[in-house]
CSV table of C-alpha atoms in Angstrom, one decimal:
chain,number,residue,atom,x,y,z
A,124,MET,CA,5.1,31.2,1.7
A,125,ARG,CA,2.3,28.7,1.6
A,126,ARG,CA,-0.5,29.1,4.1
A,127,ARG,CA,-1.2,26.3,6.5
A,128,VAL,CA,-4.5,24.5,5.9
A,129,GLY,CA,-6.4,21.9,7.8
A,130,ALA,CA,-5.8,18.2,7.4
A,131,ALA,CA,-8.9,17.6,5.2
A,132,THR,CA,-8.0,20.4,2.9
A,133,ALA,CA,-4.4,19.3,2.6
A,134,ALA,CA,-5.6,15.9,1.7
A,135,ALA,CA,-7.9,17.3,-0.9
A,136,LEU,CA,-5.2,19.3,-2.5
A,137,GLY,CA,-2.7,16.4,-2.3
A,138,CYS,CA,-4.9,14.0,-4.4
A,139,ALA,CA,-5.5,16.4,-7.3
A,140,LEU,CA,-6.0,14.8,-10.7
A,141,VAL,CA,-4.7,16.8,-13.6
A,142,LEU,CA,-5.8,16.5,-17.2
A,143,GLY,CA,-3.4,17.2,-20.0
A,144,GLY,CA,-5.5,20.1,-21.5
A,145,CYS,CA,-8.8,20.7,-23.2
A,146,GLY,CA,-9.9,17.6,-25.1
A,147,GLY,CA,-6.8,15.7,-24.0
A,148,HIS,CA,-6.3,11.9,-23.9
A,149,ASP,CA,-8.9,9.8,-22.2
A,150,ASP,CA,-7.4,8.1,-19.1
A,151,GLY,CA,-10.6,6.4,-18.0
A,152,GLY,CA,-12.5,9.1,-16.0
A,153,GLY,CA,-14.8,10.2,-18.8
A,154,GLY,CA,-16.1,6.9,-20.0
A,155,GLY,CA,-14.6,7.3,-23.5
A,156,GLY,CA,-18.1,6.8,-25.1
A,157,LYS,CA,-19.2,8.2,-28.4
A,158,LYS,CA,-20.9,11.1,-26.7
A,159,ASP,CA,-17.6,12.2,-25.0
A,160,ARG,CA,-15.7,12.5,-28.3
A,161,PRO,CA,-14.9,16.1,-29.4
A,162,VAL,CA,-17.2,17.0,-32.3
A,163,SER,CA,-15.0,19.9,-33.4
A,164,THR,CA,-11.4,20.7,-32.8
A,165,ALA,CA,-10.2,24.3,-32.4
A,166,GLY,CA,-9.0,25.7,-35.6
A,167,GLU,CA,-10.6,23.1,-37.9
A,168,GLY,CA,-14.0,24.8,-37.9
A,169,SER,CA,-17.4,23.3,-37.8
A,170,THR,CA,-20.1,23.2,-40.5
A,171,GLN,CA,-22.5,26.1,-40.3
A,172,ARG,CA,-26.0,24.9,-39.3
A,173,PRO,CA,-29.3,26.8,-39.0
A,174,VAL,CA,-30.5,27.9,-35.6
A,175,PRO,CA,-33.2,25.4,-34.5
A,176,ALA,CA,-36.6,27.0,-34.3
A,177,GLY,CA,-38.3,26.8,-30.9
A,178,LYS,CA,-41.8,27.5,-29.5
A,179,GLY,CA,-40.7,29.0,-26.2
A,180,SER,CA,-39.4,27.5,-22.9
A,181,LYS,CA,-38.5,28.3,-19.3
A,182,VAL,CA,-34.9,27.2,-19.7
A,183,ASP,CA,-32.3,29.8,-18.8
A,184,ASP,CA,-30.3,31.4,-21.7
A,185,ASP,CA,-32.6,29.8,-24.3
A,186,PHE,CA,-32.7,32.5,-26.9
A,187,ASN,CA,-34.5,30.4,-29.6
A,188,GLY,CA,-36.9,28.8,-27.1
A,189,ASP,CA,-36.3,25.1,-28.1
A,190,GLY,CA,-35.7,23.9,-24.5
A,191,ALA,CA,-31.9,23.8,-24.8
A,192,ARG,CA,-29.5,26.1,-23.1
A,193,ASP,CA,-27.3,28.4,-25.3
A,194,LEU,CA,-23.9,29.9,-24.7
A,195,VAL,CA,-22.9,33.6,-24.9
A,196,LEU,CA,-19.3,34.5,-25.8
A,197,ASP,CA,-17.6,37.8,-25.6
A,198,ASP,CA,-14.0,38.8,-26.5
A,199,LEU,CA,-14.0,36.7,-29.7
A,200,VAL,CA,-10.6,35.9,-31.1
A,201,HIS,CA,-10.3,38.1,-34.1
A,202,ARG,CA,-7.7,39.8,-36.4
A,203,GLY,CA,-8.2,43.0,-38.3
A,204,HIS,CA,-11.8,43.6,-37.1
A,205,GLY,CA,-11.2,46.5,-34.7
A,206,ASP,CA,-11.5,46.5,-30.9
A,207,ASP,CA,-14.9,44.7,-30.7
A,208,ALA,CA,-15.6,41.7,-32.9
A,209,GLY,CA,-19.1,41.4,-31.5
A,210,ILE,CA,-20.9,38.8,-29.4
A,211,GLY,CA,-21.0,35.1,-30.3
A,212,ILE,CA,-24.0,32.8,-29.6
A,213,VAL,CA,-23.7,29.0,-29.7
A,214,TYR,CA,-27.1,27.4,-29.7
A,215,GLY,CA,-27.8,24.2,-27.9
A,216,GLY,CA,-29.5,20.9,-28.8
A,217,LYS,CA,-30.8,17.8,-27.0
A,218,ASP,CA,-27.2,16.5,-26.4
A,219,GLY,CA,-25.7,19.9,-25.6
A,220,LEU,CA,-24.1,22.8,-27.4
A,221,VAL,CA,-23.9,22.6,-31.2
A,222,PRO,CA,-21.0,24.8,-32.4
A,223,GLY,CA,-22.2,24.9,-36.0
A,224,ALA,CA,-25.5,26.5,-34.9
A,225,ARG,CA,-24.0,29.9,-34.1
A,226,GLN,CA,-24.7,33.6,-34.6
A,227,LEU,CA,-22.5,36.7,-34.5
A,228,LEU,CA,-24.1,39.8,-33.1
A,229,SER,CA,-22.5,43.1,-33.9
A,230,ALA,CA,-23.0,46.8,-33.4
A,231,HIS,CA,-23.3,47.2,-37.2
A,232,ALA,CA,-25.9,44.5,-37.7
A,233,ASN,CA,-27.8,44.6,-34.4
A,234,GLY,CA,-27.1,47.8,-32.6
A,235,ALA,CA,-29.5,50.7,-32.2
A,236,ARG,CA,-28.4,54.2,-33.2
A,237,THR,CA,-28.1,57.1,-30.9
A,238,LYS,CA,-28.1,60.5,-32.5
A,239,GLY,CA,-27.6,58.8,-35.8
A,240,GLU,CA,-24.5,56.9,-34.6
A,241,LEU,CA,-24.0,53.2,-34.2
A,242,PRO,CA,-22.2,52.1,-31.1
A,243,ALA,CA,-18.5,51.0,-31.4
A,244,ALA,CA,-18.8,48.7,-28.3
A,245,PHE,CA,-21.2,45.8,-28.2
A,246,GLU,CA,-20.8,43.5,-25.2
A,247,SER,CA,-23.2,41.1,-23.4
A,248,GLU,CA,-24.1,42.0,-19.9
A,249,ALA,CA,-27.1,39.9,-18.7
A,250,SER,CA,-29.8,37.6,-20.0
A,251,CYS,CA,-33.4,36.8,-19.0
A,252,ASP,CA,-36.9,36.7,-20.5
A,253,LEU,CA,-37.8,40.3,-20.0
A,254,ASP,CA,-41.1,40.3,-22.0
A,255,GLU,CA,-42.3,36.8,-20.8
A,256,ASP,CA,-42.7,35.3,-24.3
A,257,GLY,CA,-40.7,32.2,-23.6
A,258,PHE,CA,-37.6,33.4,-25.4
A,259,THR,CA,-34.6,34.6,-23.4
A,260,ASP,CA,-33.5,38.2,-24.2
A,261,LEU,CA,-29.9,39.6,-24.1
A,262,ILE,CA,-29.0,42.9,-22.5
A,263,VAL,CA,-25.9,44.4,-24.1
A,264,SER,CA,-23.7,47.4,-23.2
A,265,THR,CA,-22.8,50.1,-25.7
A,266,ASP,CA,-21.1,53.4,-25.8
A,267,PRO,CA,-23.6,56.1,-26.9
A,268,PRO,CA,-22.2,59.6,-27.6
A,269,TYR,CA,-22.1,61.9,-24.5
A,270,ASP,CA,-20.8,65.4,-24.3
A,271,GLY,CA,-20.3,65.3,-20.5
A,272,GLN,CA,-23.2,67.7,-19.7
A,273,GLY,CA,-25.9,66.4,-17.3
A,274,PRO,CA,-26.8,62.7,-16.8
A,275,PRO,CA,-25.3,60.4,-19.4
A,276,PRO,CA,-27.5,58.5,-21.7
A,277,VAL,CA,-28.5,54.8,-20.9
A,278,PRO,CA,-25.8,52.6,-22.6
A,279,LEU,CA,-27.9,49.4,-22.4
A,280,GLN,CA,-29.8,47.9,-25.2
A,281,ILE,CA,-32.0,44.8,-25.4
A,282,LEU,CA,-32.0,42.1,-28.1
A,283,PHE,CA,-35.2,40.1,-27.9
A,284,GLY,CA,-35.2,36.3,-28.4
A,285,SER,CA,-37.4,34.7,-31.0
A,286,PRO,CA,-37.9,31.3,-32.7
A,287,LYS,CA,-34.9,32.2,-34.8
A,288,GLY,CA,-32.8,33.3,-31.8
A,289,LEU,CA,-31.4,36.7,-31.3
A,290,THR,CA,-32.0,38.6,-34.6
A,291,GLY,CA,-32.8,42.1,-35.8
A,292,LYS,CA,-32.1,45.4,-34.2
A,293,ALA,CA,-31.8,46.0,-30.5
A,294,VAL,CA,-33.9,48.5,-28.6
A,295,LYS,CA,-32.7,50.9,-26.0
A,296,LEU,CA,-33.5,50.1,-22.4
A,297,ARG,CA,-35.7,52.9,-21.0
A,298,VAL,CA,-34.9,54.1,-17.5
A,299,PRO,CA,-37.5,56.6,-16.2
A,300,ALA,CA,-36.1,59.8,-14.7
A,301,GLN,CA,-37.4,59.0,-11.2
A,302,ALA,CA,-35.4,55.8,-11.1
A,303,ARG,CA,-32.1,57.5,-11.7
A,304,PHE,CA,-29.7,59.2,-9.3
A,305,GLY,CA,-26.6,61.2,-9.8
A,306,ASN,CA,-24.5,61.4,-12.9
A,307,ASP,CA,-23.0,57.9,-13.1
A,308,TRP,CA,-23.7,55.8,-16.1
A,309,PRO,CA,-26.8,53.5,-15.5
A,310,ASP,CA,-25.1,50.2,-16.1
A,311,GLN,CA,-24.1,46.9,-14.5
A,312,PRO,CA,-27.5,45.2,-15.1
A,313,VAL,CA,-28.5,42.1,-13.1
A,314,CYS,CA,-31.6,40.1,-14.0
A,315,GLY,CA,-33.8,38.5,-11.4
A,316,ASP,CA,-37.2,38.3,-9.8
A,317,PHE,CA,-36.5,40.6,-6.9
A,318,ASP,CA,-40.2,41.2,-6.0
A,319,GLY,CA,-41.4,37.6,-6.2
A,320,ASP,CA,-44.2,38.2,-8.8
A,321,GLY,CA,-42.8,35.7,-11.3
A,322,ALA,CA,-41.6,38.3,-13.8
A,323,ASP,CA,-37.9,39.1,-14.5
A,324,ASP,CA,-36.8,42.5,-13.3
A,325,LEU,CA,-33.5,44.5,-13.7
A,326,VAL,CA,-31.3,46.1,-11.1
A,327,LEU,CA,-28.8,48.7,-12.4
A,328,HIS,CA,-26.0,50.7,-10.8
A,329,ALA,CA,-27.0,54.3,-10.1
A,330,SER,CA,-24.7,56.7,-8.2
A,331,GLY,CA,-23.7,57.3,-4.6
A,332,ALA,CA,-24.7,54.0,-3.0
A,333,ARG,CA,-28.0,53.8,-5.0
A,334,LEU,CA,-29.5,51.0,-7.1
A,335,THR,CA,-32.1,51.4,-9.9
A,336,PHE,CA,-34.8,48.8,-9.7
A,337,LEU,CA,-36.9,48.3,-12.9
A,338,ARG,CA,-39.9,46.0,-12.5
A,339,GLY,CA,-40.8,43.5,-15.2
A,340,PRO,CA,-42.2,42.4,-17.4
A,341,PHE,CA,-40.8,44.8,-20.0
A,342,LYS,CA,-42.4,46.1,-23.2
A,343,ARG,CA,-40.8,45.6,-26.6
A,344,THR,CA,-40.0,49.3,-26.5
A,345,GLY,CA,-37.5,48.6,-23.7
A,346,ALA,CA,-39.8,50.2,-21.0
A,347,PRO,CA,-40.3,48.5,-17.6
A,348,ARG,CA,-43.7,47.8,-16.1
A,349,ALA,CA,-42.9,50.2,-13.3
A,350,ALA,CA,-39.9,52.0,-11.6
A,351,GLY,CA,-39.7,53.9,-8.4
A,352,LYS,CA,-37.1,55.9,-6.6
A,353,PRO,CA,-33.5,54.4,-6.5
A,354,VAL,CA,-32.9,52.0,-3.6
A,355,THR,CA,-30.2,52.8,-1.1
A,356,GLY,CA,-27.6,50.1,-0.6
A,357,PRO,CA,-24.3,49.7,1.1
A,358,GLY,CA,-21.2,51.4,-0.3
A,359,ASN,CA,-20.7,52.6,-3.8
A,360,ASN,CA,-22.4,49.6,-5.2
A,361,LEU,CA,-21.7,48.0,-8.5
A,362,ALA,CA,-24.2,45.2,-9.1
A,363,SER,CA,-22.5,42.0,-10.0
A,364,GLY,CA,-23.2,38.5,-11.4
A,365,ARG,CA,-26.5,36.7,-11.6
A,366,ALA,CA,-29.2,37.2,-9.0
A,367,THR,CA,-29.7,34.3,-6.6
A,368,ASP,CA,-32.3,33.6,-3.9
A,369,VAL,CA,-29.7,33.1,-1.3
A,370,ASP,CA,-31.9,32.9,1.8
A,371,ASP,CA,-34.7,30.8,0.2
A,372,ASP,CA,-37.5,33.3,0.8
A,373,GLY,CA,-38.9,33.3,-2.7
A,374,TYR,CA,-37.2,36.7,-3.7
A,375,ASP,CA,-34.0,36.9,-5.6
A,376,ASP,CA,-31.1,38.8,-4.0
A,377,VAL,CA,-28.3,40.8,-5.6
A,378,LEU,CA,-24.6,41.0,-4.9
A,379,VAL,CA,-23.1,44.5,-4.9
A,380,ARG,CA,-19.5,45.5,-4.7
A,381,LYS,CA,-17.5,48.6,-4.2
A,382,ALA,CA,-15.0,49.6,-6.9
A,383,ALA,CA,-11.9,47.3,-6.7
A,384,ASP,CA,-8.6,48.6,-5.4
A,385,ALA,CA,-5.2,48.3,-7.0
A,386,SER,CA,-5.0,44.6,-6.0
A,387,GLY,CA,-8.4,43.9,-7.6
A,388,THR,CA,-10.2,43.2,-4.3
A,389,ALA,CA,-13.3,45.0,-3.0
A,390,VAL,CA,-15.7,44.6,-0.1
A,391,SER,CA,-19.2,43.4,-1.2
A,392,ALA,CA,-22.6,43.0,0.3
A,393,LEU,CA,-25.8,41.0,-0.3
A,394,VAL,CA,-28.9,43.1,-0.9
A,395,LEU,CA,-32.1,41.1,-0.2
A,396,GLY,CA,-35.1,41.1,-2.4
A,397,GLY,CA,-38.7,41.4,-1.0
A,398,PRO,CA,-42.3,42.3,-2.0
A,399,LYS,CA,-41.1,45.8,-2.9
A,400,GLY,CA,-37.9,44.6,-4.6
A,401,PRO,CA,-34.4,44.8,-3.3
A,402,GLY,CA,-33.8,46.9,-0.2
A,403,ALA,CA,-32.5,45.4,3.0
A,404,THR,CA,-28.8,44.6,3.4
A,405,GLY,CA,-28.5,40.9,4.2
A,406,VAL,CA,-24.8,40.5,5.0
A,407,LEU,CA,-21.5,42.3,4.4
A,408,PHE,CA,-18.7,40.3,3.1
A,409,PRO,CA,-14.9,40.8,3.6
A,410,ALA,CA,-12.8,42.1,0.8
A,411,GLY,CA,-12.1,39.7,-2.1
A,412,ASN,CA,-11.8,39.6,-5.9
A,413,ASP,CA,-14.7,37.2,-6.5
A,414,VAL,CA,-17.8,35.7,-4.7
A,415,ALA,CA,-19.8,32.6,-5.6
A,416,PHE,CA,-23.0,31.2,-4.0
A,417,GLY,CA,-23.9,27.6,-3.8
A,418,ARG,CA,-25.4,24.8,-1.7
A,419,PHE,CA,-22.1,23.5,-0.4
A,420,GLY,CA,-23.7,21.9,2.7
A,421,ARG,CA,-27.1,20.9,4.0
A,422,GLY,CA,-27.9,24.1,5.9
A,423,LYS,CA,-30.8,26.4,5.2
A,424,GLY,CA,-30.2,28.7,2.3
A,425,MET,CA,-27.1,29.0,0.3
A,426,ASP,CA,-23.4,29.5,1.2
A,427,ALA,CA,-20.8,32.0,0.0
A,428,ALA,CA,-17.2,31.5,-1.1
A,429,ILE,CA,-15.1,34.6,-1.2
A,430,ALA,CA,-11.9,34.6,-3.2
A,431,SER,CA,-9.0,36.9,-2.2
A,432,PRO,CA,-5.3,37.1,-2.6
A,433,LYS,CA,-5.0,35.3,0.8
A,434,GLY,CA,-7.2,32.4,-0.2
A,435,VAL,CA,-10.8,31.4,-0.4
A,436,ALA,CA,-12.9,32.0,2.8
A,437,LEU,CA,-16.1,29.9,3.1
A,438,ARG,CA,-19.1,31.4,4.8
A,439,TYR,CA,-21.9,28.8,5.5
A,440,GLU,CA,-25.6,29.5,5.8
A,441,VAL,CA,-25.6,33.2,4.9
A,442,PRO,CA,-25.5,35.4,6.9
A,443,GLY,CA,-23.4,33.0,9.0
A,444,THR,CA,-19.8,33.3,10.1
A,445,PRO,CA,-16.7,32.2,8.2
A,446,ARG,CA,-16.0,28.5,8.5
A,447,GLY,CA,-12.3,28.3,7.4
A,448,SER,CA,-10.5,28.8,4.2
A,449,LEU,CA,-8.7,27.0,1.4
A,450,GLU,CA,-5.2,27.8,0.2
A,451,ALA,CA,-6.2,29.0,-3.3
A,452,LYS,CA,-4.4,32.3,-3.9
A,453,ASP,CA,-5.7,34.7,-6.5
A,454,MET,CA,-8.3,32.2,-7.8
A,455,ALA,CA,-11.7,32.9,-9.2
A,456,VAL,CA,-14.7,31.0,-7.8
A,457,ASP,CA,-17.7,29.5,-9.4
A,458,ALA,CA,-20.3,27.0,-8.2
A,459,GLY,CA,-22.6,24.4,-9.7
A,460,ASP,CA,-24.1,20.9,-9.0
A,461,LEU,CA,-21.9,18.8,-11.3
A,462,ASP,CA,-22.9,15.4,-9.9
A,463,GLY,CA,-26.6,16.0,-9.6
A,464,ASP,CA,-26.8,15.2,-5.8
A,465,GLY,CA,-28.4,18.6,-4.9
A,466,LEU,CA,-25.2,20.0,-3.5
A,467,SER,CA,-23.0,22.5,-5.2
A,468,GLU,CA,-19.4,21.9,-6.1
A,469,LEU,CA,-16.9,24.8,-5.7
A,470,VAL,CA,-14.9,25.5,-8.9
A,471,LEU,CA,-11.5,27.3,-8.5
A,472,SER,CA,-9.7,28.7,-11.5
A,473,GLY,CA,-7.1,31.2,-12.6
A,474,GLY,CA,-4.6,30.6,-9.7
A,475,GLY,CA,-0.9,31.2,-9.8
A,476,SER,CA,1.8,30.1,-7.5
A,477,GLY,CA,0.6,29.1,-4.1
A,478,SER,CA,-2.8,28.1,-5.4
A,479,GLY,CA,-2.3,24.4,-4.8
A,480,GLY,CA,-1.9,23.7,-8.5
A,481,GLY,CA,-0.2,24.9,-11.7
A,482,ALA,CA,-1.0,28.2,-13.3
A,483,GLY,CA,-4.2,28.2,-15.2
A,484,GLU,CA,-5.6,25.0,-13.7
A,485,VAL,CA,-9.2,24.5,-12.8
A,486,ARG,CA,-10.0,22.5,-9.7
A,487,VAL,CA,-13.3,21.2,-8.3
A,488,LEU,CA,-14.2,20.6,-4.6
A,489,ARG,CA,-17.2,18.2,-4.1
A,490,GLY,CA,-20.0,19.6,-1.9
A,491,ARG,CA,-20.9,17.5,1.1
A,492,THR,CA,-23.4,17.6,4.0
A,493,ALA,CA,-20.8,18.9,6.5
A,494,GLY,CA,-18.9,21.1,4.0
A,495,PHE,CA,-16.5,19.9,1.3
A,496,ASP,CA,-15.3,16.4,0.7
A,497,ALA,CA,-11.5,15.8,1.2
A,498,ASN,CA,-11.3,15.2,-2.5
A,499,ALA,CA,-10.2,17.7,-5.1
A,500,SER,CA,-9.8,17.3,-8.9
A,501,ALA,CA,-7.8,19.6,-11.1
A,502,VAL,CA,-9.9,19.0,-14.1
A,503,ILE,CA,-8.2,21.3,-16.7
A,504,ALA,CA,-4.6,22.3,-17.1
A,505,PRO,CA,-3.1,24.4,-19.9
A,506,SER,CA,-0.6,22.7,-22.2
A,507,ALA,CA,3.1,22.9,-21.6
A,508,LYS,CA,3.5,25.5,-24.3
A,509,ASP,CA,1.0,27.8,-22.7
A,510,THR,CA,1.5,28.1,-19.0
A,511,ALA,CA,1.0,31.9,-18.5
A,512,LYS,CA,-1.1,32.8,-15.6
A,513,GLY,CA,-4.7,33.3,-16.4
A,514,THR,CA,-4.8,31.7,-19.8
A,515,THR,CA,-7.6,29.3,-18.7
A,516,GLN,CA,-10.9,30.7,-17.6
A,517,VAL,CA,-14.2,29.2,-16.5
A,518,LEU,CA,-17.0,30.6,-18.8
A,519,GLN,CA,-20.0,28.8,-17.1
A,520,VAL,CA,-21.0,26.0,-14.8
A,521,ALA,CA,-24.5,25.0,-16.1
A,522,ASP,CA,-26.5,22.1,-17.5
A,523,PHE,CA,-26.3,22.2,-21.3
A,524,ASP,CA,-27.3,18.7,-22.2
A,525,GLY,CA,-30.4,18.4,-19.9
A,526,ASP,CA,-29.2,15.6,-17.7
A,527,LYS,CA,-29.8,17.6,-14.5
A,528,ARG,CA,-26.1,17.8,-13.9
A,529,ALA,CA,-24.1,21.0,-14.5
A,530,ASP,CA,-21.4,21.0,-17.1
A,531,LEU,CA,-18.1,22.8,-17.0
A,532,VAL,CA,-17.3,25.2,-19.9
A,533,VAL,CA,-13.8,26.5,-20.0
A,534,ARG,CA,-11.8,28.7,-22.4
A,535,THR,CA,-8.1,28.4,-22.9
A,536,TYR,CA,-6.0,30.9,-24.8
A,537,SER,CA,-2.7,30.0,-26.6
A,538,GLY,CA,-0.2,32.1,-28.5
A,539,GLY,CA,-1.3,35.2,-26.6
A,540,SER,CA,-3.7,36.5,-23.9
A,541,GLU,CA,-7.4,37.3,-23.7
A,542,GLY,CA,-8.4,40.1,-26.0
A,543,ASN,CA,-5.2,39.8,-28.1
A,544,GLY,CA,-6.3,39.7,-31.7
A,545,GLY,CA,-3.4,37.5,-32.7
A,546,SER,CA,-4.1,34.8,-30.1
A,547,ARG,CA,-6.0,31.5,-30.5
A,548,ASP,CA,-8.4,29.9,-28.1
A,549,THR,CA,-10.2,26.7,-27.4
A,550,VAL,CA,-13.6,26.5,-25.7
A,551,ALA,CA,-14.2,23.0,-24.2
A,552,VAL,CA,-17.3,21.5,-22.6
A,553,HIS,CA,-16.7,18.9,-19.9
A,554,ARG,CA,-19.9,17.0,-18.8
A,555,GLY,CA,-20.9,16.7,-15.2
A,556,LEU,CA,-20.7,13.1,-13.8
A,557,ALA,CA,-22.7,11.3,-11.1
A,558,GLY,CA,-19.6,10.1,-9.4
A,559,GLY,CA,-15.9,9.7,-9.6
A,560,ASP,CA,-14.2,12.9,-10.8
A,561,LEU,CA,-17.4,15.0,-11.0
A,562,VAL,CA,-16.6,16.0,-14.6
A,563,ALA,CA,-15.6,14.0,-17.6
A,564,ARG,CA,-11.9,13.8,-18.1
A,565,LYS,CA,-12.3,14.2,-21.8
A,566,SER,CA,-14.2,17.1,-23.2
A,567,GLN,CA,-17.6,16.4,-24.8
A,568,LEU,CA,-16.7,18.9,-27.5
A,569,THR,CA,-14.3,21.7,-28.4
A,570,PHE,CA,-14.4,24.6,-30.7
A,571,SER,CA,-12.7,28.0,-31.2
A,572,THR,CA,-14.3,31.5,-31.2
A,573,GLU,CA,-12.3,32.0,-34.5
A,574,GLU,CA,-15.1,30.2,-36.2
A,575,PHE,CA,-17.3,33.3,-35.8
A,576,LEU,CA,-15.0,35.1,-38.2
A,577,ALA,CA,-16.8,33.5,-41.1
A,578,LEU,CA,-20.0,35.2,-40.0
A,579,SER,CA,-18.4,38.7,-39.7
A,580,ASP,CA,-20.1,41.5,-41.5
A,581,GLY,CA,-16.6,42.9,-42.2
């Protein structure tokens, strides 16, 4: 049964605009200009280019320091390369991502050994400039050998950025003994400036409702500047997502969640940063399967959108009260300022029946002073031959071309599901627009993660 929604929301869902798929035909919303034409089509490949050399920048996810944002890709489409094909990096340029300027990071080529063994798993977890050299660094998760006796080893390793990007061997993240608690794996890293000193820190999951706080900057040996006793937080907290200064006090805050139940939902909480790092609990959120923060209205601080099997509940001005919900069953939530007006749009993806759109569609709600505009756009829809639930996912909502408007990066699987080595995929970048549909109807570029196979070390 479809849940009843308010008149404004019903109008929003009723005027949805659907695109025919990644890089589909241009029906007028994207301008159809030269910049909007796909530069690479999935499966055709793109010419390998060198990684541009940079001198350092303050741009997020800029591993080569050239001032352009880069994209990290896990779960690369692969065949015959084991369970983990590695991590793909697509480097950016002045006009956005350049699929040809790519690197493949693997455990064999880039992993650090533990007791003489290379890791089998090698997956990206978080990114920030840990050593303050102007080049973003990547924290990866591995699987070091463990005999089950005593505290497990730290599974996290750091690949430091450089003018050539992410190259060379990783170093192991060092977690001092006094910063650990219990026998859980020290994992789930989140980057942020939690103590407001201008340097990037790390928060990790510890055990028994504890968080490990590692103060930056970090040394090239993987050691933090300082680390104290674990911080007590609400619940069995698993740190989640990117840190955000939700309450506008100059200190980043971190979202923590309990382990999800069988339905994939879990209660979560916001742990607030401060001069001594994260500590106080800011707000407890109801159970859901995803949480996104954004400036959806003009209130002080940021707002939260909590996705759940029953819909998306909106909480304005954290730690305020719920302000209604959208009928968007089982959808993931993301946020970003796609039109450059200072307010965040809410991006809904991955919904099934009852979500207000077809399976796999991605929809956008425009941020407005009093909440959301009664205007929704379903900006991506899987092709007719691939309508399985969950085949389209939002990878990132961020500004890749430097025009001060976030872009929408989505990945669509065909011929199989995520992680299926026999499947194919398309990564598409849709530019944010100052008006109209919020994002270009036609993708700026498309490519496939299969293109990383040519870089495999075998």
